[in-house]
Coordinates of C-alpha atoms and ligand atoms in Angstrom, one line a residue:
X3 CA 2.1 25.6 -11.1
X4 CA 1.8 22.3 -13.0
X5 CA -0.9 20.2 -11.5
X6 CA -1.8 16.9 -11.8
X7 CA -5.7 15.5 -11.9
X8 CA -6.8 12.0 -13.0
X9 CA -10.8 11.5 -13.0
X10 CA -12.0 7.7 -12.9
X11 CA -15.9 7.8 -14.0
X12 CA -17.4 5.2 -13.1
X13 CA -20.6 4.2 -15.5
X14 CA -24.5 3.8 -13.5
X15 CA -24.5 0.5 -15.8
X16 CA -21.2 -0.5 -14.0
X17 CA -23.2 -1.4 -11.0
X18 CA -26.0 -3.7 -13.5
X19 CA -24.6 -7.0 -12.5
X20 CA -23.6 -6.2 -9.6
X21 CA -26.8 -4.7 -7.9
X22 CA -29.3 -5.9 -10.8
X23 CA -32.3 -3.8 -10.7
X24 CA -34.6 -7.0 -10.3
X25 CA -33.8 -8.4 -6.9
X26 CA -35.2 -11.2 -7.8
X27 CA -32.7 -12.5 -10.2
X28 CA -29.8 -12.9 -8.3
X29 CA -30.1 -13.9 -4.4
X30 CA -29.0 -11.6 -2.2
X31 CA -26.0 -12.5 0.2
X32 CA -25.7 -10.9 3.6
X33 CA -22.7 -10.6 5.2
X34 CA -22.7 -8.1 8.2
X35 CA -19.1 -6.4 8.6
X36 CA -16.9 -7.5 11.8
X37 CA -15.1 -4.9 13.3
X38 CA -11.7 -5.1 15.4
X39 CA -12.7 -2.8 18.8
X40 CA -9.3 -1.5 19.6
X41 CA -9.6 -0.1 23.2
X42 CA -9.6 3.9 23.1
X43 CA -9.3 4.1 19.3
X44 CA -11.8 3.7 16.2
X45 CA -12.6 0.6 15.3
X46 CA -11.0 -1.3 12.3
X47 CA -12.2 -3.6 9.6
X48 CA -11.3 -7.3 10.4
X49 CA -9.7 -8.5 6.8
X50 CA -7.8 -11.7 6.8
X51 CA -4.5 -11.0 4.5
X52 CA -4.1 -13.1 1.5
X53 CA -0.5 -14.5 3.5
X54 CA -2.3 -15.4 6.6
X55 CA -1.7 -12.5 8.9
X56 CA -5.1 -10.2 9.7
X57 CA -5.2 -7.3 6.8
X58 CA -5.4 -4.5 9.2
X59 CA -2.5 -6.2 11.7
X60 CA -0.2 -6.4 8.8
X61 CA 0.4 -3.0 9.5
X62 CA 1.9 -3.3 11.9
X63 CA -1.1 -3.8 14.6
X64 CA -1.3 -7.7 15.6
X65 CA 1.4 -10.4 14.6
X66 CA 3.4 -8.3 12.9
X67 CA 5.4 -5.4 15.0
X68 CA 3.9 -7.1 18.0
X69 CA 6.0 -9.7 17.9
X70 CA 3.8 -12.5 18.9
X71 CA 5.3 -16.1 17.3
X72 CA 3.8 -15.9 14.2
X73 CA 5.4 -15.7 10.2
X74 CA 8.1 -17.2 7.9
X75 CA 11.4 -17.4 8.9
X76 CA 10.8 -19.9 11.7
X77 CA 8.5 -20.4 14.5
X78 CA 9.4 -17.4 16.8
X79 CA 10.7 -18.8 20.7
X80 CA 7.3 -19.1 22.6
X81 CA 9.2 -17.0 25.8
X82 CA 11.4 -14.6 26.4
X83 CA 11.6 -11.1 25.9
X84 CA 10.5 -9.9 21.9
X85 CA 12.0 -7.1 19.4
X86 CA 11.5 -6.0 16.3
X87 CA 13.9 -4.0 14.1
X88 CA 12.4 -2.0 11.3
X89 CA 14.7 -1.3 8.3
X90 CA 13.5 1.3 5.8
X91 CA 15.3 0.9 2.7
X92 CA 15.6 4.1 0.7
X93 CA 15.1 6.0 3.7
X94 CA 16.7 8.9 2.3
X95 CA 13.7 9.6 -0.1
X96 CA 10.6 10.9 -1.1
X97 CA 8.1 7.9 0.6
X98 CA 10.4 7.5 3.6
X99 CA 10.7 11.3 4.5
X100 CA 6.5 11.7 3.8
X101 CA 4.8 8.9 5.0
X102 CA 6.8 6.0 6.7
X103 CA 8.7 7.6 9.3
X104 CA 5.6 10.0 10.6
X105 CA 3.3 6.8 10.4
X106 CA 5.7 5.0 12.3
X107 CA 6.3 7.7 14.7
X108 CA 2.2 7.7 14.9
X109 CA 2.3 4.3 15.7
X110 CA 5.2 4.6 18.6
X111 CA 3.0 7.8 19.9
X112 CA -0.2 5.5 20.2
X113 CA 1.4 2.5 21.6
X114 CA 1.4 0.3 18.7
X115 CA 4.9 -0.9 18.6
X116 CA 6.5 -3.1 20.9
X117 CA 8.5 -2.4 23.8
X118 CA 11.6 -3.4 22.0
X119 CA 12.4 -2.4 18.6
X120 CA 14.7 -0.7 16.9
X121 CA 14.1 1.2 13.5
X122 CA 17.0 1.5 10.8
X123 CA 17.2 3.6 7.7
X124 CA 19.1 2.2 5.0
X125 CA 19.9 3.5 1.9
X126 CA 23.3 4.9 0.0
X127 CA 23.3 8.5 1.0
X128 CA 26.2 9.0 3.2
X129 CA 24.3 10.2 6.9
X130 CA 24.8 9.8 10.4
X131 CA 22.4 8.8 12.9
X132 CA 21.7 12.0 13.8
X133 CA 21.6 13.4 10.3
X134 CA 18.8 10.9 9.5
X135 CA 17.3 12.3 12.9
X136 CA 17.6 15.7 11.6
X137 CA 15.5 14.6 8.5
X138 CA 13.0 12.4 9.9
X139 CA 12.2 15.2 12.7
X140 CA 11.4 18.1 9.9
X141 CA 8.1 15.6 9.1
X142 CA 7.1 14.0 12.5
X143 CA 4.2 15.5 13.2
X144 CA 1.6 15.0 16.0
X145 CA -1.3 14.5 13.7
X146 CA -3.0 12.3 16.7
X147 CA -6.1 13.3 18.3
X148 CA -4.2 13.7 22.0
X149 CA -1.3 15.6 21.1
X150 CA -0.1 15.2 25.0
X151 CA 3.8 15.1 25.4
X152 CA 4.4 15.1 22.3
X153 CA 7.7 16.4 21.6
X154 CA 9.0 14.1 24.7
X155 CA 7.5 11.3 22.6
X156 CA 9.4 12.4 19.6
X157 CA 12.5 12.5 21.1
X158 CA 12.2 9.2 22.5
X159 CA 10.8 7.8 18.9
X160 CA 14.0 9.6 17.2
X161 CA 16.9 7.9 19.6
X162 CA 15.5 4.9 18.3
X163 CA 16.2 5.9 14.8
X164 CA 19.8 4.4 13.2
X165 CA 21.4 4.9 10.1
X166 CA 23.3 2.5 8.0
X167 CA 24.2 3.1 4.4
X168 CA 25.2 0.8 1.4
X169 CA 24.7 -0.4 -2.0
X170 CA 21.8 -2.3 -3.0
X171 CA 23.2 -4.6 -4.8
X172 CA 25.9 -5.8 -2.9
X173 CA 25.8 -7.6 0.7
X174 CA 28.5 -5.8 1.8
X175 CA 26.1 -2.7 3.3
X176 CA 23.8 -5.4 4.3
X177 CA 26.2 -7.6 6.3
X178 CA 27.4 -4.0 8.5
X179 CA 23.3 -3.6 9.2
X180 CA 23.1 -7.2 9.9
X181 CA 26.3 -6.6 13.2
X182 CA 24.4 -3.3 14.0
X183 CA 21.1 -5.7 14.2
X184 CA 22.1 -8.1 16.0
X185 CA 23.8 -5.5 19.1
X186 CA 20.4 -3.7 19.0
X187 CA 18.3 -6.9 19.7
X188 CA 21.2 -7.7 22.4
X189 CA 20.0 -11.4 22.8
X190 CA 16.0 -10.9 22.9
X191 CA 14.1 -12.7 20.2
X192 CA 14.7 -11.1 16.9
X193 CA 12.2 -10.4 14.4
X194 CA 12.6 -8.3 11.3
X195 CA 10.4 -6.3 8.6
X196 CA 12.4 -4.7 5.8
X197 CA 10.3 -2.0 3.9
X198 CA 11.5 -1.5 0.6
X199 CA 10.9 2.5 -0.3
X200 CA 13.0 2.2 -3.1
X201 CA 12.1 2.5 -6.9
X202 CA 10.6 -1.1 -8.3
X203 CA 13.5 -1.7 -10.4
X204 CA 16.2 -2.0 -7.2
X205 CA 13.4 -4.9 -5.2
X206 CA 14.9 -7.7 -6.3
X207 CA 18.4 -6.6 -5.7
X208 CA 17.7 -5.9 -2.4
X209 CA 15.4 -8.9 -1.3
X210 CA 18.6 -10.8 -2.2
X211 CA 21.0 -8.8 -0.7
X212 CA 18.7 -8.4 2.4
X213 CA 17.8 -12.1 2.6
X214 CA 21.0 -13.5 2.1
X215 CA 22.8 -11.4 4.9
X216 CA 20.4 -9.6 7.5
X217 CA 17.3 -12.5 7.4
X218 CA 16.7 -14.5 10.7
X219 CA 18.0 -17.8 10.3
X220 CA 15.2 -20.3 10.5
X221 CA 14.1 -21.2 14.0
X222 CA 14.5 -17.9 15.1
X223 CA 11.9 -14.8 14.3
X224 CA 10.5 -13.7 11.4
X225 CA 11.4 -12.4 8.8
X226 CA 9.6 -9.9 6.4
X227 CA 9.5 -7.6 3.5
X228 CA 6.8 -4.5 2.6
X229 CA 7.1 -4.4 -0.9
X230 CA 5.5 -1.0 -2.4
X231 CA 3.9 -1.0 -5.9
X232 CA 4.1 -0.6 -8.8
X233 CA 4.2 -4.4 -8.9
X234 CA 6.0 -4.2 -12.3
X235 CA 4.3 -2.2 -15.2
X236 CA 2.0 -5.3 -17.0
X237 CA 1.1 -8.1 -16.0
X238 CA 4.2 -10.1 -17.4
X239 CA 6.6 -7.6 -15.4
X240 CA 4.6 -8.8 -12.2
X241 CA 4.7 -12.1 -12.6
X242 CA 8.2 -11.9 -13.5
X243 CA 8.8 -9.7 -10.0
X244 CA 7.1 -12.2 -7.7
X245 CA 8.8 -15.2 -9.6
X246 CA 12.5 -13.0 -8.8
X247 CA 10.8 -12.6 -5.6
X248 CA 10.1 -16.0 -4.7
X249 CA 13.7 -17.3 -5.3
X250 CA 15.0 -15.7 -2.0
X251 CA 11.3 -15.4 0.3
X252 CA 8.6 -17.2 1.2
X253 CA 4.9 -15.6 0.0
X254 CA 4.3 -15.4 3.8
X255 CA 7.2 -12.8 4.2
X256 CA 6.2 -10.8 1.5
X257 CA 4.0 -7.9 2.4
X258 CA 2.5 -5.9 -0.9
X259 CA 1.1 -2.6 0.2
X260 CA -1.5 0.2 -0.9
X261 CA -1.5 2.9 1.3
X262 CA -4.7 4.2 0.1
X263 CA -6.6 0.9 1.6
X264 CA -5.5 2.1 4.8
X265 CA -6.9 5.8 4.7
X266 CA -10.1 6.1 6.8
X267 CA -12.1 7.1 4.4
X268 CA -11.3 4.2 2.5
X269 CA -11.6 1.8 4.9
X270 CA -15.5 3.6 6.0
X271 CA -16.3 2.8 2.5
X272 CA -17.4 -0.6 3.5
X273 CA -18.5 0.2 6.9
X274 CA -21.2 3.1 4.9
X275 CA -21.8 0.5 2.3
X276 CA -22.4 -2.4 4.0
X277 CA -23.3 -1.2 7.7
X278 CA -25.9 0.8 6.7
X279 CA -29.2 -0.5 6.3
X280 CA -30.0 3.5 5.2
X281 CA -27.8 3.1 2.3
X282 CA -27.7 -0.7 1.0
X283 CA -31.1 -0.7 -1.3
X284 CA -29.6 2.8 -2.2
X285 CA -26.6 1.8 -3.4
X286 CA -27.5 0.6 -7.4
X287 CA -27.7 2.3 -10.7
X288 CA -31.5 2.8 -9.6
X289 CA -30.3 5.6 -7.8
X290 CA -26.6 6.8 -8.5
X291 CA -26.1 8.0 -11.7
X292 CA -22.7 9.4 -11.8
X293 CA -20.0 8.2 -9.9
X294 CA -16.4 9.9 -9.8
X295 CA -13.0 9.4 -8.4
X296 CA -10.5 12.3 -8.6
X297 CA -7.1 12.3 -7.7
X298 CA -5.7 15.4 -7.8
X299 CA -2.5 16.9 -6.3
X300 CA -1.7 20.8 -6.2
X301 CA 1.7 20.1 -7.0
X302 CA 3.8 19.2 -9.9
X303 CA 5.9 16.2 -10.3
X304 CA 8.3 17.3 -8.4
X305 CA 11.3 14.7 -8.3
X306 CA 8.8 12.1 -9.7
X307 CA 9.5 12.8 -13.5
X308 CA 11.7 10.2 -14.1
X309 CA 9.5 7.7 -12.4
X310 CA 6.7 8.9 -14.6
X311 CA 8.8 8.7 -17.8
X312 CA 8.9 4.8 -17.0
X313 CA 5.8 3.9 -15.7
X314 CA 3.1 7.0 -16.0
X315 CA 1.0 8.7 -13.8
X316 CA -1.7 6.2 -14.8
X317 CA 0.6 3.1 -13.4
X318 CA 1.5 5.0 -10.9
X319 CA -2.0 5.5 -9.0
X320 CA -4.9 4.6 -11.3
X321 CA -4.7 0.9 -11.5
X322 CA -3.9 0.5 -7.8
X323 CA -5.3 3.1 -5.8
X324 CA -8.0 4.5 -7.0
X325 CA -9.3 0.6 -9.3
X326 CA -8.9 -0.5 -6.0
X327 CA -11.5 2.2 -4.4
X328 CA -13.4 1.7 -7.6
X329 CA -14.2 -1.6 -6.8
X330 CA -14.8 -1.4 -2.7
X331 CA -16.9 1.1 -4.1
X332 CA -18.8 -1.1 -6.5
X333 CA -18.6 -4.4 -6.0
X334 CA -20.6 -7.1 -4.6
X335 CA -21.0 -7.9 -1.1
X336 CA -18.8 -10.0 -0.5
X337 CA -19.3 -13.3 1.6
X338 CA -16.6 -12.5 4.3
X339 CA -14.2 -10.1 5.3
X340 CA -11.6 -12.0 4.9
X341 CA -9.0 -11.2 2.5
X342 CA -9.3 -13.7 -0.3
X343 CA -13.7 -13.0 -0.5
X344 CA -13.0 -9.1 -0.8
X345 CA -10.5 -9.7 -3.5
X346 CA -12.7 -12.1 -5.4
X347 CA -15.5 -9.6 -5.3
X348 CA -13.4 -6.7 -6.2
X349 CA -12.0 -8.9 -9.1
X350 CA -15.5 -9.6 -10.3
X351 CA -16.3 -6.2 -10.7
X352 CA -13.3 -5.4 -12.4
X353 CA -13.8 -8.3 -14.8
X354 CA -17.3 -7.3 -15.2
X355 CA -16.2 -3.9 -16.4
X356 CA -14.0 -5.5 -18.6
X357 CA -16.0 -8.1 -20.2
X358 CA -18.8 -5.3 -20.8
X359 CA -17.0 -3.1 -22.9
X360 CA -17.7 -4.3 -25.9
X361 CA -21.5 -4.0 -25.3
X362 CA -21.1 -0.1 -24.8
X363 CA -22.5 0.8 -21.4
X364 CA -19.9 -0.3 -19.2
X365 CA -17.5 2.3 -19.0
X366 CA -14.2 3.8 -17.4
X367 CA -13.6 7.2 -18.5
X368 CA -10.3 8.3 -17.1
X369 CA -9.3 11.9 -17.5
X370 CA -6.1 13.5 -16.9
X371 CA -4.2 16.4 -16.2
X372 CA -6.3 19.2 -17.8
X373 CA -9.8 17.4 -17.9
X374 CA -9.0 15.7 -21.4
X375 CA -10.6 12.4 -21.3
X376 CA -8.3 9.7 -22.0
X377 CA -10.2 6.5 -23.0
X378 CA -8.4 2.9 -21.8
X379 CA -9.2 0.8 -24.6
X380 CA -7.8 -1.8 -26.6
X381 CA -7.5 0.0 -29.6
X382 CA -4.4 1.9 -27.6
X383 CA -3.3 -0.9 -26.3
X384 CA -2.8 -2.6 -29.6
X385 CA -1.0 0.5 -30.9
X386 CA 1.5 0.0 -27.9
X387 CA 0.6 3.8 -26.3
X388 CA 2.0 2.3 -23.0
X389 CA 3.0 4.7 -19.8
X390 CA 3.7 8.3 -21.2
X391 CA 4.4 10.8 -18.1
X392 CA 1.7 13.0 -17.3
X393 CA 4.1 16.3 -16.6
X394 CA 2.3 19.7 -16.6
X395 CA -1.2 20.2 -18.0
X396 CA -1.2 17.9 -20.8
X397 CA -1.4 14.4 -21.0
X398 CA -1.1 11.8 -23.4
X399 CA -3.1 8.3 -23.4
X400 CA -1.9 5.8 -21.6
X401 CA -3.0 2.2 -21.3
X402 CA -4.2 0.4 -17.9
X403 CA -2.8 -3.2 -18.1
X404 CA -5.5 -5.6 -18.0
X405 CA -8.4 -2.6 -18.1
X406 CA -10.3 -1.5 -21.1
X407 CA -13.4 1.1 -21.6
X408 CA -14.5 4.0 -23.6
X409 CA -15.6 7.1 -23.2
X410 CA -18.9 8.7 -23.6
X411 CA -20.6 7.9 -27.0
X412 CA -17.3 5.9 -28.4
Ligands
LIG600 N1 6.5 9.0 -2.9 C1 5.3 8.6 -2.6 O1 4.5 9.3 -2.1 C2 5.0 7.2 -2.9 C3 5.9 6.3 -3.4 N2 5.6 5.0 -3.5 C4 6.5 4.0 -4.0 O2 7.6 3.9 -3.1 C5 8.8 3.6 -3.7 C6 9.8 4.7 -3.3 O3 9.3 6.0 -3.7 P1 10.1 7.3 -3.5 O4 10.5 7.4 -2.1 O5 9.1 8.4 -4.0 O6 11.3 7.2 -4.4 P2 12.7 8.0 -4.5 O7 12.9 8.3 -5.9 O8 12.7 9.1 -3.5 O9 13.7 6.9 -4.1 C7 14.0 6.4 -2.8 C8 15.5 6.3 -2.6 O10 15.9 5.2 -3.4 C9 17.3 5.6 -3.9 N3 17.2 5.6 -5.4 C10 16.4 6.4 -6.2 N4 16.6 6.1 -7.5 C11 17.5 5.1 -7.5 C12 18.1 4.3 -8.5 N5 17.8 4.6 -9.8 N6 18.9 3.3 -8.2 C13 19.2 3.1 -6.9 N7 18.7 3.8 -5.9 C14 17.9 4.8 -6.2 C15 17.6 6.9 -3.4 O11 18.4 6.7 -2.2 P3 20.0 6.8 -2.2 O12 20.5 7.5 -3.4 O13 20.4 7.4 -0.9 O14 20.4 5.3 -2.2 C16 16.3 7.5 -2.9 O15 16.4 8.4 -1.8 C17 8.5 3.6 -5.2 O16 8.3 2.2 -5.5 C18 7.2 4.3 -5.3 O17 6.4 3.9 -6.4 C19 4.3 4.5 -3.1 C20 3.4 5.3 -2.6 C21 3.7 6.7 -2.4
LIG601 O1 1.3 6.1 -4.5 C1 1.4 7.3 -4.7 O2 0.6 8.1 -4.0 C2 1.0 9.5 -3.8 C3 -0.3 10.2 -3.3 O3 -0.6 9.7 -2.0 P1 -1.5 10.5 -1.0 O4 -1.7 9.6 0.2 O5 -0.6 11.7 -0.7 O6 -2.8 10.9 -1.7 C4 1.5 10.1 -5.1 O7 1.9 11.4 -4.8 C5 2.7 9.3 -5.6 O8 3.1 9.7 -6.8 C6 2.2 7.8 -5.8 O9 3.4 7.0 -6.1

């Protein structure tokens, strides 16, 4: 079976600027980690969101599926009884199916979502309500440490599950889930969140269809969008995509997500690194030589080759999830939690590896499929070797918008 297997090295020198081997030339700035104490569960990172709302409680946690006042589409009626209406776009595929209706359903089963809300799937497929039960029940699992009443919980999460299809592209499908909305929110304060699990190129069209017909008229509740990535495949494509973006929402409603930023063992990487007074002095090229990220799956594409044709297994996970563990796991501390220090810091170190690669010893060594090392440089970039699909055990070079390195002795 075809498999696929990216390795991300990550250079000792990497860390030279950012933990220089000479304390003395840089001064050192603490910053001890807050942590959200959520009664009876593990405690979260507190990260303020580059749109305002707490990192960790956009999703879903506090101001967001709570349905305190908060967010764009109007100050949110300070009494009264609160709902939310979830509407997964694309529900009938691959993301929807895996990860967003279990992780909703793990959120119902904990108590996370409010009292009132309502969850749609949207997409074109033609299904009933209890078709799209059907589906969503074959994944629900109850991967939560109490696993008490758990099929009762599932059956009450699942009659809370509505289908609506449509087009896209048209407001027609849009204006039927806007009436079917409206009845489920039967006159309590509305507020609703949109996630988009739909390929990149369908966004926009749906953000206007959405917006236009099924948003919250101002001075009523919010309204949002989850946008998943790829945020376009280069860095002209994004801008172009928020710019598209931005003539129909607000940046507060828009929500861009990495799901790997919320796996635990992500988020303990900076409770270990910056937590631990055991592992702080440790953590510099004095005394970690190697460092390696692999992401590897045991399966093949699967129905992901056409997606991979476009934008390559490299777009696909390398420069989001795993540069972004790359630099939680190497970059400076930063001053604060909050959203906009972590990113600076993370962008630091990813400009530092950038900036260095002319001077050899910052590296990122990326290997994939069968262990062949695929070097990001600029010499591939300038031959336009941009997003070939990694399919089976071979794979081509590909280019990292925006990230450059070499491989051993280049
Ligand atoms: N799969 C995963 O594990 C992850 C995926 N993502 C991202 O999430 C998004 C969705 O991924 P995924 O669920 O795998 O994608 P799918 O290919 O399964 O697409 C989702 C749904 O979109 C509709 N669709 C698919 N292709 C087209 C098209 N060309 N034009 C119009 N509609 C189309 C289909 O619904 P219908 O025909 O019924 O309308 C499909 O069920 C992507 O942006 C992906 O990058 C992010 C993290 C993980
Ligand atoms: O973003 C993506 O991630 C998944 C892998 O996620 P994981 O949580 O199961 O490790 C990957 O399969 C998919 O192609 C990609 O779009």
């Amino acid at each position: 079976m075809a498999a696929i297997d990216l390795r991300f090295h990550l250079h000792p020198a990497a860390f030279s600027s950012v933990h220089p081997s000479n304390s003395s030339a840089k001064p050192h700035r603490h910053c001890p980690p807050q942590r959200v104490h959520a009664a009876g569960r593990r405690c979260l990172l507190r990260a303020k969101s580059s749109n305002g709302h707490p990192q960790i409680g956009a999703s879903f946690s506090d101001g967001v599926l709570d349905a305190k006042p908060s967010g764009a589409g109007g100050p949110a009626p300070e009494q009264g009884e609160h709902t939310v209406s979830i509407t997964v776009v694309g529900a009938s595929g691959d993301l929807a199916k895996k990860k967003i209706f279990p992780a909703l359903f793990a959120l119902f089963y904990e108590d996370w979502l409010p009292e009132h809300f309502t969850i749609f799937g949207y997409a074109r497929s033609k299904m009933s309500d209890e078709e799209l039960r059907n589906i969503i029940s074959m994944t629900l699992t109850c991967r939560i440490d109490q696993r008490a009443n758990c099929s009762e919980k599932m059956d009450k999460f699942l009659k809370r599950c509505f289908y609506q299809s449509g087009q896209y592209n048209s407001e027609e499908g849009f204006h039927e889930l806007d009436r079917k909305l409206t009845e489920k929110e039967a006159g309590k304060l509305p507020n609703r969140l949109f996630y988009l699990s739909i390929p990149p190129n369908i966004f926009v069209d749906v953000v206007r269809s959405a917006s236009r017909t099924a948003s919250l008229p101002s001075g009523s509740g919010w309204t949002r969008f989850i946008v998943e990535k790829p945020f376009g495949r280069d860095s002209e494509s994004s801008g172009e995509l928020t710019r598209s973006l931005k003539m129909y929402l607000e940046e507060e409603q828009i929500f861009r997500i990495d799901h790997y930023l919320g796996k635990e063992l992500v988020e303990n990487l900076s409770v270990l690194r910056f937590s631990n007074l055991v592992f702080q002095p440790l953590w510099s090229r004095d005394y970690i030589r190697n460092v390696q990220l692999i992401f590897s799956e045991d399966f093949g594409t699967e129905g992901r080759g056409g997606y991979f044709d476009n934008y390559g297994i490299i777009r696909d996970i390398m420069q989001n999830h795993l540069l972004q563990i790359l630099a939680l796991f190497a970059m400076e501390t930063p001053v604060s939690l909050a959203a906009e220090d972590i990113r600076n810091e993370k962008v630091a170190c990813v400009a530092e590896q950038y900036d260095r690669s002319d001077e050899k010893p910052g590296e990122i060594v990326c290997y994939a499929s069968s262990g062949e090392s695929v070097a990001i440089d600029e010499e591939a970039e300038a031959g336009g070797r941009g997003g070939g699909a990694v399919q089976g055990a071979h794979a081509g070079r590909e280019v990292v918008p925006g990230v450059r390195g070499r491989p051993d002795g280049a």
